[in-house]
């Protein structure tokens, strides 16, 4: 058991040592920083420079440590960390630490960056936790947009800005039509558009804009 715990500690140490440095080993504060201040007292008495230097030396020369570091980059370990971060109780723990004044999410994201995992947000799980799919994502994005205001600004620019009006005219030119024709003849693009359509993306809106606003002919599968 002691050996297993030491292995886990070593893994954490290696990850932290190769994650972004904690600004001269300052415990990251958030809010009132109360919990961070308490942990800072512990950090102040730990010789992190020597420890990190030692870890680097072992990573360079020790086969077992090199094997461990390699394992930390495997999908198996990434899945392990990702699975941990999706446990509701673990998120509850992170949120508690965060509210207590220690930026737990900054620390976790340093580990996630090292492992090439998605970043966590203080609201809870990975952004991927919003599981309404692509259509759900687009609906939420659209709800954040004032389309009437955007359309009004578009009309204003079209009528009042020479450079903008010229740009829109160029988008409707034979040059752009050629690009559209080439792309719409591409099988990979059409397969991708079909995939998007299956996800609920309203491709017809894009076609309507290209055809009605720019005067282009769109032969792509939509």
Short mmCIF file of C-alpha atoms in Angstrom, two decimals:
data_model
loop_
_atom_site.label_atom_id
_atom_site.label_comp_id
_atom_site.label_asym_id
_atom_site.label_seq_id
_atom_site.Cartn_x
_atom_site.Cartn_y
_atom_site.Cartn_z
CA UNK A 1 0.00 0.00 0.00
CA UNK A 2 2.81 2.41 0.89
CA UNK A 3 4.48 1.65 -2.45
CA UNK A 4 1.23 2.32 -4.31
CA UNK A 5 0.73 5.62 -2.50
CA UNK A 6 4.30 6.67 -3.23
CA UNK A 7 3.77 5.86 -6.91
CA UNK A 8 0.68 8.06 -6.98
CA UNK A 9 2.58 10.84 -5.22
CA UNK A 10 5.44 10.54 -7.68
CA UNK A 11 3.03 10.77 -10.59
CA UNK A 12 1.48 13.91 -9.18
CA UNK A 13 4.90 15.38 -8.49
CA UNK A 14 6.12 14.74 -12.01
CA UNK A 15 2.98 16.26 -13.50
CA UNK A 16 3.26 19.36 -11.35
CA UNK A 17 6.96 19.65 -12.03
CA UNK A 18 6.40 19.71 -15.77
CA UNK A 19 3.19 21.74 -15.71
CA UNK A 20 3.36 25.50 -15.92
CA UNK A 21 5.36 26.74 -12.92
CA UNK A 22 3.33 28.20 -10.07
CA UNK A 23 4.96 31.64 -10.24
CA UNK A 24 7.80 30.95 -7.81
CA UNK A 25 5.59 28.40 -6.08
CA UNK A 26 2.90 30.80 -5.00
CA UNK A 27 -0.34 28.99 -4.23
CA UNK A 28 -2.93 30.46 -6.64
CA UNK A 29 -5.50 32.59 -4.84
CA UNK A 30 -9.09 33.20 -5.77
CA UNK A 31 -11.76 35.17 -3.94
CA UNK A 32 -10.58 35.98 -0.43
CA UNK A 33 -7.63 33.63 -0.80
CA UNK A 34 -8.06 32.29 2.71
CA UNK A 35 -7.33 28.64 1.93
CA UNK A 36 -4.47 29.56 -0.40
CA UNK A 37 -2.85 31.54 2.41
CA UNK A 38 -2.98 28.52 4.66
CA UNK A 39 -1.37 26.26 2.07
CA UNK A 40 1.22 28.89 1.26
CA UNK A 41 2.73 28.37 4.70
CA UNK A 42 3.37 24.73 3.78
CA UNK A 43 4.73 25.61 0.36
CA UNK A 44 7.15 28.09 1.89
CA UNK A 45 8.92 25.35 3.81
CA UNK A 46 9.18 22.88 0.91
CA UNK A 47 12.39 23.13 -1.20
CA UNK A 48 10.59 23.03 -4.54
CA UNK A 49 13.60 24.17 -6.58
CA UNK A 50 15.63 21.25 -5.32
CA UNK A 51 12.76 18.82 -5.76
CA UNK A 52 12.04 19.95 -9.32
CA UNK A 53 15.75 19.78 -10.18
CA UNK A 54 15.88 16.26 -8.77
CA UNK A 55 12.81 15.19 -10.73
CA UNK A 56 14.33 16.56 -13.94
CA UNK A 57 17.53 14.66 -13.26
CA UNK A 58 15.64 11.42 -12.76
CA UNK A 59 13.54 12.02 -15.86
CA UNK A 60 16.73 12.39 -17.87
CA UNK A 61 18.57 9.37 -16.46
CA UNK A 62 16.32 6.93 -14.63
CA UNK A 63 14.53 4.27 -16.72
CA UNK A 64 11.72 3.72 -14.22
CA UNK A 65 10.92 7.42 -13.97
CA UNK A 66 11.12 7.73 -17.73
CA UNK A 67 8.64 4.87 -17.99
CA UNK A 68 6.34 6.64 -15.55
CA UNK A 69 6.52 9.91 -17.46
CA UNK A 70 5.75 8.08 -20.67
CA UNK A 71 2.78 6.42 -19.01
CA UNK A 72 1.44 9.84 -17.97
CA UNK A 73 1.05 10.65 -21.66
CA UNK A 74 -0.90 7.51 -22.54
CA UNK A 75 -4.60 7.47 -23.30
CA UNK A 76 -5.04 5.08 -20.41
CA UNK A 77 -3.82 7.66 -17.90
CA UNK A 78 -5.61 10.52 -19.63
CA UNK A 79 -8.85 8.56 -19.42
CA UNK A 80 -8.16 7.93 -15.76
CA UNK A 81 -7.77 11.64 -15.04
CA UNK A 82 -10.71 12.54 -17.24
CA UNK A 83 -12.86 9.98 -15.48
CA UNK A 84 -11.89 11.42 -12.12
CA UNK A 85 -12.81 14.91 -13.23
CA UNK A 86 -16.27 13.74 -14.26
CA UNK A 87 -17.12 12.28 -10.86
CA UNK A 88 -19.72 14.66 -9.34
CA UNK A 89 -18.18 14.38 -5.92
CA UNK A 90 -14.75 15.33 -7.23
CA UNK A 91 -16.26 18.40 -8.88
CA UNK A 92 -17.94 19.20 -5.57
CA UNK A 93 -14.51 18.99 -3.93
CA UNK A 94 -12.96 21.30 -6.50
CA UNK A 95 -15.80 23.78 -6.06
CA UNK A 96 -15.38 23.71 -2.29
CA UNK A 97 -11.65 24.42 -2.58
CA UNK A 98 -12.36 27.15 -5.10
CA UNK A 99 -14.91 28.86 -2.85
CA UNK A 100 -12.53 28.57 0.08
CA UNK A 101 -10.00 30.75 -1.71
CA UNK A 102 -7.60 28.37 -3.47
CA UNK A 103 -7.75 28.27 -7.27
CA UNK A 104 -8.15 24.51 -7.64
CA UNK A 105 -9.23 24.85 -11.26
CA UNK A 106 -6.03 26.62 -12.20
CA UNK A 107 -4.05 23.74 -10.71
CA UNK A 108 -6.17 21.09 -12.40
CA UNK A 109 -5.88 22.88 -15.73
CA UNK A 110 -2.10 22.91 -15.42
CA UNK A 111 -2.27 19.13 -15.16
CA UNK A 112 -4.81 18.96 -17.99
CA UNK A 113 -2.63 21.11 -20.22
CA UNK A 114 0.27 18.74 -19.58
CA UNK A 115 -1.92 15.76 -20.44
CA UNK A 116 -3.52 17.51 -23.42
CA UNK A 117 -6.97 17.24 -21.87
CA UNK A 118 -9.81 19.72 -22.12
CA UNK A 119 -9.82 22.52 -19.58
CA UNK A 120 -12.15 22.67 -16.60
CA UNK A 121 -14.26 25.64 -15.61
CA UNK A 122 -15.34 26.65 -12.11
CA UNK A 123 -18.94 25.93 -13.03
CA UNK A 124 -18.26 22.21 -12.96
CA UNK A 125 -17.28 19.65 -15.58
CA UNK A 126 -15.53 20.05 -18.89
CA UNK A 127 -17.27 22.24 -21.38
CA UNK A 128 -18.21 18.98 -23.08
CA UNK A 129 -20.60 18.35 -20.20
CA UNK A 130 -23.16 20.48 -22.08
CA UNK A 131 -24.57 17.49 -23.89
CA UNK A 132 -27.29 18.94 -26.07
CA UNK A 133 -25.21 18.24 -29.14
CA UNK A 134 -24.22 20.58 -31.94
CA UNK A 135 -27.78 21.78 -32.46
CA UNK A 136 -28.03 22.55 -28.76
CA UNK A 137 -24.76 24.44 -28.90
CA UNK A 138 -25.90 26.48 -31.88
CA UNK A 139 -29.21 27.23 -30.21
CA UNK A 140 -27.40 28.58 -27.18
CA UNK A 141 -25.06 30.65 -29.32
CA UNK A 142 -27.99 32.04 -31.31
CA UNK A 143 -29.80 32.94 -28.10
CA UNK A 144 -26.84 35.15 -27.21
CA UNK A 145 -27.02 37.04 -30.49
CA UNK A 146 -29.27 39.98 -31.30
CA UNK A 147 -29.90 39.11 -34.92
CA UNK A 148 -32.01 42.21 -35.58
CA UNK A 149 -29.17 44.40 -34.40
CA UNK A 150 -26.66 42.44 -36.46
CA UNK A 151 -28.84 42.68 -39.56
CA UNK A 152 -29.35 46.41 -39.02
CA UNK A 153 -25.60 46.94 -38.75
CA UNK A 154 -25.06 44.87 -41.88
CA UNK A 155 -27.50 47.06 -43.81
CA UNK A 156 -25.90 50.18 -42.39
CA UNK A 157 -22.44 49.08 -43.47
CA UNK A 158 -23.71 48.00 -46.87
CA UNK A 159 -25.20 51.43 -47.50
CA UNK A 160 -22.68 53.62 -45.71
CA UNK A 161 -19.28 51.99 -46.07
CA UNK A 162 -17.57 51.87 -49.44
CA UNK A 163 -15.01 49.29 -48.43
CA UNK A 164 -17.66 47.01 -46.92
CA UNK A 165 -19.95 47.32 -49.92
CA UNK A 166 -17.06 46.54 -52.26
CA UNK A 167 -16.20 43.50 -50.19
CA UNK A 168 -19.76 42.16 -50.39
CA UNK A 169 -19.80 42.76 -54.14
CA UNK A 170 -16.53 40.82 -54.46
CA UNK A 171 -18.08 37.93 -52.56
CA UNK A 172 -20.68 37.76 -55.30
CA UNK A 173 -18.16 37.93 -58.11
CA UNK A 174 -17.22 35.20 -60.66
CA UNK A 175 -14.04 34.63 -58.64
CA UNK A 176 -16.01 33.58 -55.58
CA UNK A 177 -18.47 31.62 -57.70
CA UNK A 178 -15.55 29.57 -59.02
CA UNK A 179 -14.45 28.77 -55.48
CA UNK A 180 -17.99 27.71 -54.59
CA UNK A 181 -18.25 25.52 -57.69
CA UNK A 182 -14.96 23.76 -56.93
CA UNK A 183 -15.82 23.19 -53.29
CA UNK A 184 -19.33 21.98 -54.02
CA UNK A 185 -17.87 19.38 -56.39
CA UNK A 186 -15.71 18.03 -53.58
CA UNK A 187 -17.01 14.73 -52.19
CA UNK A 188 -15.34 15.19 -48.82
CA UNK A 189 -17.01 18.57 -48.34
CA UNK A 190 -20.42 17.21 -49.30
CA UNK A 191 -20.04 14.30 -46.90
CA UNK A 192 -19.10 16.78 -44.18
CA UNK A 193 -22.14 18.93 -44.98
CA UNK A 194 -24.36 15.86 -44.77
CA UNK A 195 -22.84 15.09 -41.38
CA UNK A 196 -23.56 18.64 -40.22
CA UNK A 197 -27.10 18.37 -41.52
CA UNK A 198 -27.50 15.19 -39.53
CA UNK A 199 -26.42 17.11 -36.45
CA UNK A 200 -29.22 19.58 -37.02
CA UNK A 201 -27.19 22.42 -38.53
CA UNK A 202 -29.52 24.54 -40.67
CA UNK A 203 -27.38 24.65 -43.81
CA UNK A 204 -30.25 26.10 -45.82
CA UNK A 205 -29.77 29.43 -44.05
CA UNK A 206 -26.23 29.62 -45.38
CA UNK A 207 -27.35 28.70 -48.86
CA UNK A 208 -30.10 31.33 -48.76
CA UNK A 209 -27.60 34.01 -47.82
CA UNK A 210 -25.13 33.02 -50.52
CA UNK A 211 -27.81 32.84 -53.19
CA UNK A 212 -30.20 35.62 -52.20
CA UNK A 213 -27.74 38.11 -50.76
CA UNK A 214 -24.64 37.49 -52.85
CA UNK A 215 -26.22 36.08 -56.01
CA UNK A 216 -24.13 32.93 -56.00
CA UNK A 217 -25.28 29.54 -57.23
CA UNK A 218 -24.71 26.85 -54.58
CA UNK A 219 -24.80 23.27 -55.81
CA UNK A 220 -23.54 21.70 -52.57
CA UNK A 221 -25.63 19.07 -50.83
CA UNK A 222 -27.65 20.84 -48.17
#
